[in-house]
Coordinates of C-alpha atoms in Angstrom, one line a residue:
Chain A
M1400 CA 23.0 7.6 21.1
N1401 CA 19.3 7.2 20.6
L1402 CA 19.4 9.9 17.9
L1403 CA 21.7 7.6 15.8
K1404 CA 19.0 5.0 15.7
N1405 CA 16.7 7.5 14.0
K1406 CA 16.6 6.6 10.3
A1407 CA 16.3 10.3 9.2
V1408 CA 19.5 11.1 11.2
Q1409 CA 21.3 8.2 9.6
Y1410 CA 20.3 9.3 6.2
T1411 CA 21.4 12.8 6.9
I1412 CA 24.8 11.9 8.3
L1413 CA 25.5 9.4 5.5
A1414 CA 24.5 12.0 2.8
F1415 CA 26.9 14.6 4.3
V1416 CA 29.8 12.1 4.6
V1417 CA 29.4 10.8 1.1
A1418 CA 28.9 14.3 -0.3
L1419 CA 32.3 15.4 1.0
I1420 CA 34.2 12.4 -0.4
P1421 CA 34.9 14.0 -3.8
L1422 CA 36.3 17.1 -2.1
L1423 CA 38.7 15.1 -0.1
L1424 CA 39.9 12.5 -2.6
D1425 CA 41.2 13.1 -6.1
I1426 CA 38.6 11.5 -8.3
N1427 CA 38.6 12.1 -12.1
R1428 CA 35.7 13.9 -13.8
S1429 CA 34.2 11.0 -15.6
T1430 CA 33.9 8.9 -12.4
L1431 CA 32.3 11.9 -10.7
T1432 CA 29.8 12.1 -13.6
L1433 CA 28.9 8.5 -12.9
W1434 CA 28.5 9.3 -9.2
N1435 CA 26.2 12.1 -10.1
M1436 CA 24.2 9.8 -12.3
V1437 CA 23.8 7.4 -9.4
I1438 CA 22.2 10.3 -7.4
I1439 CA 19.9 11.2 -10.3
Y1440 CA 18.8 7.6 -10.9
A1441 CA 18.4 7.1 -7.1
I1442 CA 15.9 10.0 -7.2
I1443 CA 13.8 8.6 -10.0
A1444 CA 14.1 5.1 -8.5
I1445 CA 12.7 6.3 -5.1
G1446 CA 9.7 7.8 -6.9
F1447 CA 9.2 4.6 -9.0
N1448 CA 9.5 2.5 -5.8
I1449 CA 6.6 4.5 -4.3
L1450 CA 4.6 3.5 -7.3
L1451 CA 5.7 -0.1 -7.8
G1452 CA 6.9 -1.2 -4.4
Y1453 CA 4.4 0.6 -2.2
A1454 CA 1.3 1.1 -4.3
G1455 CA 1.8 -2.0 -6.4
Q1456 CA 1.2 -0.2 -9.6
I1457 CA 3.4 -1.0 -12.6
S1458 CA 4.6 1.5 -15.1
L1459 CA 6.8 0.9 -18.2
G1460 CA 6.7 4.5 -19.3
H1461 CA 8.4 6.4 -16.6
A1462 CA 11.3 7.4 -18.8
A1463 CA 8.9 9.8 -20.3
F1464 CA 8.5 11.8 -17.1
M1465 CA 12.2 12.1 -16.6
G1466 CA 12.6 13.2 -20.2
L1467 CA 9.8 15.7 -19.7
G1468 CA 11.6 17.0 -16.6
A1469 CA 14.8 17.4 -18.6
Y1470 CA 13.2 19.3 -21.5
I1471 CA 11.3 21.5 -19.1
A1472 CA 14.4 22.4 -17.2
A1473 CA 16.2 23.2 -20.4
N1474 CA 13.5 25.4 -21.7
L1475 CA 12.8 27.2 -18.5
T1476 CA 16.4 28.1 -17.7
G1477 CA 17.3 28.6 -21.4
N1478 CA 14.5 30.3 -23.2
L1479 CA 12.6 31.8 -20.2
E1480 CA 15.7 32.4 -18.1
L1481 CA 14.1 31.3 -14.9
P1482 CA 16.4 30.7 -11.9
F1483 CA 17.7 27.2 -11.7
L1484 CA 16.0 26.2 -8.4
L1485 CA 12.6 27.5 -9.5
S1486 CA 13.0 25.7 -12.9
L1487 CA 13.9 22.5 -11.1
V1488 CA 10.8 22.6 -9.0
L1489 CA 8.7 23.2 -12.0
S1490 CA 10.4 20.4 -13.9
G1491 CA 9.0 18.2 -11.1
L1492 CA 5.6 19.7 -10.8
I1493 CA 4.6 19.7 -14.5
P1494 CA 5.3 16.0 -15.0
M1495 CA 3.4 15.5 -11.7
V1496 CA 0.3 16.9 -13.3
I1497 CA 0.7 14.6 -16.3
G1498 CA 1.3 11.7 -13.8
L1499 CA -2.1 12.4 -12.4
I1500 CA -3.6 11.9 -15.8
L1501 CA -1.8 8.6 -16.2
G1502 CA -3.1 7.7 -12.7
L1503 CA -6.6 8.2 -14.0
V1504 CA -5.9 5.5 -16.6
A1505 CA -4.5 3.2 -14.0
L1506 CA -7.8 3.3 -12.1
R1507 CA -9.4 1.4 -14.9
L1508 CA -6.6 -1.0 -15.6
E1509 CA -4.7 -3.6 -13.7
G1510 CA -1.6 -5.8 -14.0
H1511 CA -0.7 -6.6 -17.6
Y1512 CA -3.1 -4.1 -19.1
L1513 CA -1.6 -1.3 -17.0
A1514 CA 1.9 -2.4 -18.1
I1515 CA 0.8 -2.2 -21.8
A1516 CA -1.0 1.1 -21.4
T1517 CA 2.0 2.8 -19.6
L1518 CA 4.3 1.3 -22.2
G1519 CA 2.2 2.9 -24.9
F1520 CA 2.2 6.2 -22.9
G1521 CA 6.0 6.1 -22.8
V1522 CA 6.3 5.4 -26.5
A1523 CA 3.8 8.2 -27.3
I1524 CA 5.6 10.8 -25.2
Q1525 CA 9.0 9.8 -26.8
Q1526 CA 7.4 10.4 -30.2
V1527 CA 6.2 13.8 -29.0
F1528 CA 9.9 14.6 -28.0
K1529 CA 10.9 13.7 -31.6
E1530 CA 8.2 15.7 -33.3
W1531 CA 7.6 18.8 -31.1
T1532 CA 10.8 20.6 -32.2
A1533 CA 9.8 24.0 -30.7
F1534 CA 10.0 22.3 -27.3
T1535 CA 12.7 19.7 -27.8
N1536 CA 14.6 20.8 -31.0
G1537 CA 14.0 17.2 -32.3
F1538 CA 17.0 15.0 -32.9
S1539 CA 19.4 17.9 -32.8
G1540 CA 18.7 18.0 -29.1
V1541 CA 18.7 20.9 -26.6
R1542 CA 21.5 22.3 -24.4
A1543 CA 21.5 23.7 -21.0
D1544 CA 23.9 25.8 -19.0
N1545 CA 25.6 25.0 -15.7
P1546 CA 23.2 25.7 -12.9
V1547 CA 23.5 29.0 -11.1
I1548 CA 22.3 29.2 -7.5
F1549 CA 22.2 32.6 -5.9
G1550 CA 24.7 33.9 -8.4
L1551 CA 27.0 31.0 -7.9
E1552 CA 27.7 28.9 -11.0
I1553 CA 28.2 25.2 -10.4
S1554 CA 30.7 24.0 -13.0
E1555 CA 32.7 21.4 -11.1
R1556 CA 31.4 17.9 -10.7
E1557 CA 32.3 17.8 -7.0
H1558 CA 30.0 20.7 -6.4
Y1559 CA 27.3 19.3 -8.5
F1560 CA 27.6 16.1 -6.5
I1561 CA 27.0 18.1 -3.3
L1562 CA 24.0 19.9 -4.8
G1563 CA 22.6 16.5 -6.0
M1564 CA 23.2 15.0 -2.6
I1565 CA 21.3 17.7 -0.9
I1566 CA 18.3 17.4 -3.2
L1567 CA 18.4 13.6 -2.9
L1568 CA 18.5 13.9 0.9
L1569 CA 15.5 16.2 0.9
L1570 CA 13.6 13.8 -1.3
V1571 CA 14.6 10.8 0.7
L1572 CA 13.5 12.4 3.9
F1573 CA 10.2 13.5 2.4
A1574 CA 9.6 10.0 1.1
H1575 CA 10.7 8.4 4.3
Y1576 CA 8.3 10.4 6.5
L1577 CA 5.4 10.2 4.0
L1578 CA 5.8 6.4 3.7
K1579 CA 6.0 5.8 7.4
S1580 CA 2.8 7.8 8.1
K1581 CA -0.8 7.5 6.9
T1582 CA 0.0 7.6 3.2
G1583 CA 2.6 4.8 3.3
R1584 CA 0.3 2.6 5.2
A1585 CA -2.6 3.3 2.8
L1586 CA -0.4 2.5 -0.2
L1587 CA 0.8 -0.8 1.2
A1588 CA -2.7 -1.7 2.3
M1589 CA -4.0 -1.0 -1.2
R1590 CA -1.2 -3.2 -2.6
D1591 CA -1.8 -6.1 -0.2
S1592 CA -5.6 -6.2 -0.4
E1593 CA -7.7 -3.6 -2.2
H1594 CA -10.9 -4.9 -0.6
A1595 CA -9.7 -4.7 2.9
A1596 CA -8.1 -1.3 2.2
Q1597 CA -11.4 0.0 1.0
A1598 CA -13.2 -1.4 4.0
M1599 CA -10.8 0.5 6.2
G1600 CA -11.6 3.8 4.4
V1601 CA -8.7 3.9 1.9
S1602 CA -9.9 5.5 -1.3
L1603 CA -8.2 3.6 -4.2
F1604 CA -8.9 6.6 -6.4
K1605 CA -7.0 9.0 -4.2
Y1606 CA -4.0 6.8 -3.4
K1607 CA -3.4 5.5 -6.9
L1608 CA -3.4 9.1 -8.1
I1609 CA -1.0 10.0 -5.2
A1610 CA 1.4 7.2 -6.2
F1611 CA 1.5 8.2 -9.9
A1612 CA 1.8 11.9 -9.1
A1613 CA 4.6 11.4 -6.6
S1614 CA 6.6 9.1 -8.9
A1615 CA 6.2 11.5 -11.8
F1616 CA 7.4 14.3 -9.5
Y1617 CA 10.5 12.5 -8.5
A1618 CA 11.1 11.5 -12.1
G1619 CA 10.8 15.1 -13.3
I1620 CA 13.2 16.3 -10.7
A1621 CA 15.7 13.6 -11.8
G1622 CA 15.2 14.8 -15.4
G1623 CA 15.9 18.4 -14.4
L1624 CA 19.1 17.4 -12.6
F1625 CA 20.2 15.2 -15.5
M1626 CA 19.7 18.1 -17.9
H1627 CA 22.0 20.4 -16.0
L1628 CA 24.6 17.7 -15.4
I1629 CA 25.0 16.4 -18.9
R1630 CA 23.8 19.7 -20.4
F1631 CA 22.5 18.0 -23.6
T1632 CA 19.6 15.8 -24.3
E1633 CA 17.8 14.3 -27.4
P1634 CA 14.7 12.0 -27.7
N1635 CA 16.5 8.7 -27.9
A1636 CA 17.6 9.0 -24.3
W1637 CA 14.0 8.7 -23.0
G1638 CA 12.9 5.4 -24.4
I1639 CA 11.9 1.9 -23.2
T1640 CA 15.5 1.1 -22.2
L1641 CA 15.5 3.6 -19.4
S1642 CA 12.0 2.5 -18.3
L1643 CA 13.2 -1.1 -18.1
N1644 CA 16.4 -0.1 -16.3
L1645 CA 14.3 1.7 -13.8
L1646 CA 12.3 -1.4 -13.2
A1647 CA 15.5 -3.4 -12.8
M1648 CA 16.9 -0.8 -10.2
V1649 CA 13.8 -1.1 -8.0
V1650 CA 13.5 -4.9 -8.2
I1651 CA 17.2 -5.6 -7.7
G1652 CA 17.6 -2.9 -5.0
G1653 CA 14.4 -3.9 -3.1
L1654 CA 10.8 -3.2 -3.5
A1655 CA 9.2 -0.9 -1.0
T1656 CA 12.5 0.3 0.5
I1657 CA 14.1 3.7 0.0
G1658 CA 17.6 2.3 0.6
G1659 CA 17.0 -0.3 -2.0
S1660 CA 16.1 2.3 -4.6
I1661 CA 19.5 3.9 -4.0
I1662 CA 21.4 0.6 -4.0
G1663 CA 19.6 -0.4 -7.2
A1664 CA 20.4 2.8 -8.9
G1665 CA 24.1 2.4 -7.9
F1666 CA 24.0 -1.2 -9.2
I1667 CA 22.6 -0.3 -12.6
V1668 CA 24.8 2.7 -13.2
M1669 CA 28.1 1.2 -11.9
V1670 CA 28.0 -2.4 -13.0
P1671 CA 28.4 -1.5 -16.8
E1672 CA 31.5 0.5 -15.8
F1673 CA 33.1 -2.3 -13.8
I1674 CA 32.4 -4.6 -16.7
K1675 CA 34.1 -2.2 -19.1
D1676 CA 37.3 -2.6 -17.1
I1677 CA 37.3 -6.4 -17.4
E1678 CA 38.7 -7.0 -20.8
F1679 CA 37.2 -10.4 -21.8
L1680 CA 33.7 -9.4 -20.6
A1681 CA 33.9 -6.0 -22.3
S1682 CA 34.5 -7.9 -25.6
I1683 CA 31.1 -9.5 -25.4
K1684 CA 28.6 -7.2 -27.0
S1685 CA 26.0 -5.7 -24.6
F1686 CA 27.3 -7.8 -21.7
A1687 CA 26.1 -5.2 -19.2
T1688 CA 22.5 -5.6 -20.4
I1689 CA 22.7 -9.3 -20.3
F1690 CA 24.2 -9.2 -16.8
T1691 CA 21.4 -6.9 -15.6
G1692 CA 18.8 -9.3 -16.9
F1693 CA 20.4 -12.2 -15.2
A1694 CA 20.8 -10.2 -12.0
M1695 CA 17.2 -9.4 -12.0
I1696 CA 16.2 -13.1 -12.4
F1697 CA 18.6 -14.1 -9.8
V1698 CA 17.4 -11.5 -7.3
I1699 CA 13.7 -12.3 -7.9
M1700 CA 14.3 -16.0 -7.4
F1701 CA 16.5 -16.0 -4.4
F1702 CA 16.1 -12.5 -2.8
P1703 CA 12.6 -11.4 -3.7
H1704 CA 13.0 -8.5 -1.2
G1705 CA 16.0 -7.2 -3.0
I1706 CA 19.6 -6.5 -2.1
A1707 CA 18.7 -4.0 0.6
R1708 CA 16.9 -6.7 2.6
I1709 CA 19.2 -9.6 2.2
G1710 CA 20.4 -9.2 5.8
T1711 CA 16.8 -9.0 7.2
Q1712 CA 15.8 -12.0 5.1
I1713 CA 18.6 -14.2 6.5
K1714 CA 17.8 -13.0 10.0
I1715 CA 14.1 -13.9 9.6
A1716 CA 14.9 -17.3 8.2
L1717 CA 17.2 -18.0 11.1
L1718 CA 14.6 -16.7 13.6
N1719 CA 11.9 -18.9 12.0
R1720 CA 14.1 -22.0 12.3
R1721 CA 14.7 -21.3 16.0
N1722 CA 11.0 -20.6 16.6
S1723 CA 9.9 -23.8 15.0
R1724 CA 12.2 -25.6 17.3
V1725 CA 10.9 -23.8 20.3
D1726 CA 7.3 -24.6 19.3
K1727 CA 8.1 -28.2 18.9
G1728 CA 9.7 -28.2 22.3
K1729 CA 6.5 -26.7 23.9
G1730 CA 4.4 -29.4 22.3
G1731 CA 2.3 -27.3 19.9
A1732 CA -0.6 -25.0 20.8
P1733 CA 0.5 -22.3 18.4
N1734 CA -2.8 -20.5 19.1
G1735 CA -2.2 -20.2 22.8
R1736 CA -1.9 -16.4 22.5
S1737 CA -5.4 -16.1 21.1
K1738 CA -7.2 -16.6 24.4
G1739 CA -8.0 -13.1 25.7
Chain B
M198 CA -34.1 1.7 18.0
A199 CA -33.0 -0.1 14.9
V200 CA -29.3 0.5 14.1
L201 CA -29.6 -1.3 10.8
K202 CA -32.7 -1.6 8.6
V203 CA -32.5 -3.8 5.5
D204 CA -35.7 -3.3 3.5
N205 CA -36.7 -5.4 0.6
L206 CA -33.2 -6.0 -0.6
S207 CA -32.7 -7.8 -3.9
I208 CA -29.6 -8.5 -6.1
S209 CA -29.1 -10.8 -9.1
F210 CA -26.0 -12.0 -10.8
G211 CA -26.6 -13.0 -14.4
G212 CA -30.2 -13.8 -13.9
L213 CA -29.7 -15.7 -10.7
K214 CA -31.3 -14.0 -7.7
A215 CA -28.7 -14.1 -5.0
I216 CA -30.9 -12.1 -2.6
D217 CA -34.7 -12.0 -2.9
S218 CA -36.7 -9.3 -1.2
L219 CA -34.9 -9.7 2.1
S220 CA -35.9 -7.5 5.0
F221 CA -34.6 -7.4 8.6
E222 CA -33.8 -5.0 11.4
V223 CA -31.1 -5.0 13.9
E224 CA -31.7 -3.3 17.3
E225 CA -29.0 -1.2 18.9
K226 CA -26.5 -3.2 21.0
A227 CA -27.8 -6.5 19.7
I228 CA -25.7 -9.4 18.7
Y229 CA -27.6 -10.5 15.6
G230 CA -26.9 -13.7 13.6
L231 CA -27.4 -14.2 9.9
I232 CA -27.3 -17.9 9.1
G233 CA -28.2 -20.2 6.2
P234 CA -26.9 -23.1 4.2
N235 CA -23.9 -22.8 1.8
G236 CA -24.7 -20.4 -1.0
A237 CA -27.7 -18.9 0.8
G238 CA -26.5 -15.4 0.1
K239 CA -25.2 -14.4 3.6
T240 CA -22.0 -12.9 2.5
T241 CA -23.8 -11.2 -0.4
V242 CA -25.9 -9.4 2.2
F243 CA -22.7 -8.2 3.9
N244 CA -21.3 -7.1 0.6
C245 CA -24.4 -5.1 -0.1
I246 CA -24.4 -3.5 3.4
S247 CA -20.7 -2.6 3.2
R248 CA -21.2 -1.2 -0.3
F249 CA -19.0 -3.7 -2.2
Y250 CA -22.1 -4.6 -4.1
T251 CA -24.9 -2.2 -5.2
P252 CA -28.3 -3.9 -4.8
D253 CA -30.8 -3.9 -7.6
E254 CA -33.6 -3.0 -5.3
G255 CA -34.2 -2.1 -1.7
D256 CA -32.9 0.2 1.0
I257 CA -30.3 -0.2 3.6
I258 CA -30.7 2.4 6.3
F259 CA -28.1 2.8 9.0
N260 CA -28.6 4.6 12.3
N261 CA -32.2 5.7 11.4
D262 CA -31.4 8.2 8.7
I263 CA -28.2 7.3 6.8
D264 CA -29.0 5.8 3.4
L265 CA -25.9 3.7 2.9
Q266 CA -26.4 3.5 -0.9
K267 CA -25.4 7.2 -1.0
Y268 CA -21.9 6.2 0.3
R269 CA -18.9 4.9 -1.6
V270 CA -17.3 1.7 -0.3
H271 CA -14.4 3.5 1.4
D272 CA -16.8 6.0 3.0
V273 CA -19.0 3.6 5.0
V274 CA -16.4 3.3 7.6
K275 CA -16.7 7.0 8.4
V276 CA -20.4 6.6 9.4
G277 CA -19.4 3.9 11.8
L278 CA -19.9 0.7 9.9
V279 CA -17.1 -1.8 9.5
R280 CA -16.7 -5.4 8.4
T281 CA -14.3 -8.3 8.5
F282 CA -13.8 -10.8 5.7
Q283 CA -14.6 -14.5 5.4
N284 CA -11.0 -15.5 4.5
V285 CA -9.0 -13.2 6.7
E286 CA -7.9 -10.2 4.6
L287 CA -4.9 -8.7 6.3
F288 CA -2.1 -6.6 4.9
K289 CA 0.5 -9.3 4.7
S290 CA 3.6 -7.2 4.2
M291 CA 2.8 -5.0 7.3
T292 CA 3.4 -5.6 11.0
V293 CA 0.6 -6.5 13.3
L294 CA 0.5 -3.0 14.8
E295 CA 0.4 -1.4 11.4
N296 CA -2.5 -3.6 10.3
I297 CA -4.5 -2.5 13.3
I298 CA -3.5 1.2 12.9
I299 CA -4.9 1.3 9.4
G300 CA -8.3 1.1 11.1
Q301 CA -7.9 4.8 12.0
H302 CA -7.1 5.8 8.5
S303 CA -10.2 8.0 8.0
N304 CA -9.6 9.7 11.4
T305 CA -5.9 10.3 11.0
K306 CA -5.2 14.0 10.5
G307 CA -2.5 15.5 8.3
G308 CA -2.2 16.1 4.6
I309 CA 0.5 14.8 2.2
L310 CA 2.8 17.7 2.8
A311 CA 2.4 17.6 6.5
Q312 CA 3.2 13.9 6.5
G313 CA 6.3 14.3 4.2
L314 CA 7.6 17.1 6.4
Y315 CA 6.6 15.1 9.5
L316 CA 5.1 18.2 11.2
P317 CA 4.4 18.1 15.0
K318 CA 0.7 17.4 14.4
V319 CA 1.6 14.3 12.4
R320 CA 3.9 13.1 15.1
K321 CA 1.2 13.6 17.6
E322 CA -1.3 11.7 15.5
E323 CA 1.1 8.8 15.0
K324 CA 1.5 8.6 18.8
R325 CA -2.2 8.8 19.4
I326 CA -3.2 6.0 16.9
R327 CA -0.3 3.9 18.1
E328 CA -1.5 4.0 21.7
K329 CA -5.0 3.4 20.7
A330 CA -4.0 0.3 18.7
L331 CA -1.9 -1.0 21.6
G332 CA -5.0 -0.6 23.9
I333 CA -7.0 -2.7 21.5
M334 CA -4.3 -5.3 21.4
D335 CA -4.4 -5.4 25.2
F336 CA -8.1 -5.9 25.0
L337 CA -7.8 -8.8 22.6
G338 CA -4.9 -10.3 24.5
I339 CA -2.5 -10.2 21.7
R340 CA 0.0 -7.7 23.1
G341 CA 3.6 -8.5 22.5
I342 CA 3.5 -9.4 18.8
E343 CA 2.9 -5.8 17.6
H344 CA 6.2 -5.6 15.7
Y345 CA 6.0 -9.0 14.1
P346 CA 5.0 -9.4 10.5
V347 CA 1.3 -10.4 10.3
A348 CA 2.1 -13.1 7.7
G349 CA 3.7 -15.5 10.2
Q350 CA 0.9 -15.4 12.7
P351 CA -1.3 -18.4 13.5
Y352 CA -4.8 -18.4 11.9
G353 CA -6.6 -17.7 15.2
V354 CA -4.4 -14.7 15.9
M355 CA -4.9 -13.4 12.4
K356 CA -8.7 -13.4 13.0
L357 CA -8.2 -11.4 16.2
I358 CA -6.0 -9.0 14.4
E359 CA -8.7 -8.5 11.8
I360 CA -11.2 -7.8 14.6
G361 CA -8.8 -5.4 16.2
R362 CA -8.4 -3.6 12.9
A363 CA -12.2 -3.3 12.7
L364 CA -12.4 -2.0 16.3
M365 CA -9.8 0.6 15.5
T366 CA -12.3 2.3 13.2
D367 CA -14.6 3.2 16.2
P368 CA -17.6 1.4 14.7
K369 CA -21.2 1.6 15.9
L370 CA -21.9 -1.6 13.9
L371 CA -19.5 -4.4 13.4
L372 CA -20.1 -7.0 10.6
L373 CA -18.3 -10.2 11.3
D374 CA -18.1 -12.6 8.3
E375 CA -17.7 -16.1 9.6
P376 CA -15.5 -15.2 12.6
A377 CA -15.3 -18.9 13.8
A378 CA -14.3 -20.4 10.4
G379 CA -11.2 -22.6 10.9
M380 CA -11.3 -22.5 14.7
N381 CA -11.6 -25.5 17.0
S382 CA -14.3 -25.8 19.6
K383 CA -12.2 -24.3 22.4
E384 CA -11.2 -21.3 20.3
T385 CA -14.9 -20.8 19.3
E386 CA -15.8 -20.7 22.9
A387 CA -13.3 -18.0 23.6
L388 CA -14.5 -16.1 20.6
T389 CA -18.1 -16.3 21.8
D390 CA -16.9 -14.6 25.0
L391 CA -14.9 -12.1 23.1
I392 CA -17.9 -11.1 20.9
R393 CA -20.0 -10.4 24.0
R394 CA -17.1 -8.4 25.6
I395 CA -16.7 -6.3 22.5
R396 CA -20.4 -5.5 22.5
D397 CA -20.4 -4.6 26.2
E398 CA -17.1 -2.8 26.5
Y399 CA -17.1 -1.0 23.1
D400 CA -20.8 -0.4 23.2
M401 CA -21.6 -1.5 19.7
T402 CA -24.0 -3.6 17.7
I403 CA -22.7 -6.8 16.1
V404 CA -24.1 -8.7 13.1
L405 CA -22.4 -11.9 12.3
V406 CA -22.6 -14.5 9.5
E407 CA -21.6 -17.9 10.7
H408 CA -21.8 -21.6 10.0
D409 CA -20.7 -22.7 13.5
M410 CA -24.0 -23.3 15.3
S411 CA -22.5 -23.3 18.8
L412 CA -21.3 -19.8 18.3
V413 CA -24.5 -18.6 16.7
M414 CA -26.8 -20.1 19.4
N415 CA -24.6 -19.0 22.3
A416 CA -23.7 -15.5 21.2
C417 CA -26.7 -14.2 19.2
E418 CA -29.8 -12.8 20.7
R419 CA -31.7 -12.8 17.5
I420 CA -31.1 -14.9 14.4
C421 CA -32.3 -14.5 10.8
V422 CA -32.2 -17.6 8.6
I423 CA -32.0 -17.2 4.9
N424 CA -32.0 -19.8 2.1
F425 CA -31.7 -19.1 -1.6
G426 CA -31.5 -15.4 -0.7
A427 CA -34.9 -15.2 1.0
K428 CA -35.7 -15.1 4.7
I429 CA -37.3 -18.3 6.0
A430 CA -37.3 -17.6 9.7
E431 CA -36.3 -15.0 12.3
G432 CA -36.4 -15.2 16.1
T433 CA -34.4 -16.1 19.2
P434 CA -32.0 -19.1 19.1
A435 CA -34.6 -21.3 20.8
E436 CA -37.3 -20.4 18.3
I437 CA -34.9 -21.0 15.4
Q438 CA -33.8 -24.4 16.7
D439 CA -37.5 -25.5 16.7
H440 CA -38.4 -24.1 13.4
P441 CA -39.3 -26.8 10.9
G442 CA -38.4 -24.7 7.9
V443 CA -34.9 -24.2 9.2
Q444 CA -34.3 -27.9 9.7
E445 CA -35.5 -28.6 6.2
A446 CA -33.3 -25.9 4.7
Y447 CA -30.2 -27.3 6.5
L448 CA -30.8 -31.0 6.2
G449 CA -32.7 -31.0 2.9
E450 CA -35.3 -33.4 1.7
E451 CA -33.9 -36.2 3.6
A452 CA -35.1 -34.6 6.9
S453 CA -38.5 -33.9 5.5
A454 CA -38.8 -37.4 4.3
D455 CA -37.8 -38.7 7.7
A456 CA -40.4 -36.4 9.4

């Protein structure tokens, strides 16, 4: 029973149960494509949450890393004919190195300035995608094949969903353990108070770079998975819209939570689909975007810890109310504990 | 033996000399007070020692042969020097226990991959630092709140958590920046006891900057008084209380006119 309380075990069980749903139920291909997209966005959102939620560093250019991952995956499996899994790892590792460079920039900039600089980075990389035709084939785009793992070709969406779920699970577990140990504490400490973090021995240099590198790695992996799912990409997919959607996922889902990143990804991918089915809303142009914007404002105002923490937030609010009553009953002395 | 030797320290901000050729020495296992009127430069001295500021001139020698200026701000904790902050600087989104555990950051083993894979050695480290932190919480008398968020704690408890976090770094020298600020007289009394107990049980040297005279006079064995960044007196609490220059610095011209 105790094992079930372990978060890693919960994640694993949940992943396996959800991964099997498409095999048991008859779900059409386009819905399954969406489900796969949720997984892919969940991966990039977890990485982005390490950066924004834990390290407190903003980036408005992370679409570039995902795009980079996609193009690398296409080139490595297409032109170089590398095996899928090796190519997928590289489509994470190469953006990670570029993420380190962006991290170096972040060491010099804060807040608004960092947001502007990363926005510029995103725009610049997108431009590279448009111009560097040898790598990206420009606006004509590149194609990729179905992934082949140990001679097995994955062409069905159900199977791709299982593959994606396994990769998501591995990345979730890695992030979960990393964030609950030394690195996670150092990142949160850096976000809460840079001075105190430094005084405790946390190197801002090291941990800002780690945050950027990790988020770029997750983004690259997401890009690689996207490439083999959709099997086509062109430069317009990797612009500011995706970077802003990513921000919305993490804020709506919940900053500094892994579960929140996944919920946020689900929210941003699925909501436009639900809206499409409601006729009078679908007739309003770009209603999904408008809705996302309002959802973000609403969440920031009323649930600043995101959807994932609504339950906890209510519990804490109730607890505080009860405690303040108890304190009044005792007749004050809130510092009573301080006497050693 | 001097644990800390500040020699001829000077620093200016925009032409204003915040510290002016300040020298003092702190003996091992001493409780040393650094006092002075508002704006005298006390916290600036702390900021120089803990490497948040780089002085224009002078040397800060720790433990006889460690030139602190060769260390970066996040490295001083590794040689055994740690500080607290004037306005409690805790990590607000973390629990009390996590706040204290951070103190062992530099001594916690395990690389990024080992942590992500949660290898047995990382597990063992987590257990070790957790038990160490709980021991410190026992010592400070704040056991029982370890899993509460630090943000909701009363001010006096936050101050203790910050001291706990500092103790967690296994320091040889502890710099306390106004530990009694915002405390009532009863809490200050308890703090005086605590400071002595920390020195005795953890076997360390303590330097404190403080406005609260009862704490300084009761806890410190030696006191250095600075005004406008320069030393005006040094001695035992009794000597400092009788020093005419100190009274003038604190009470200003009015006192000298009365005298």
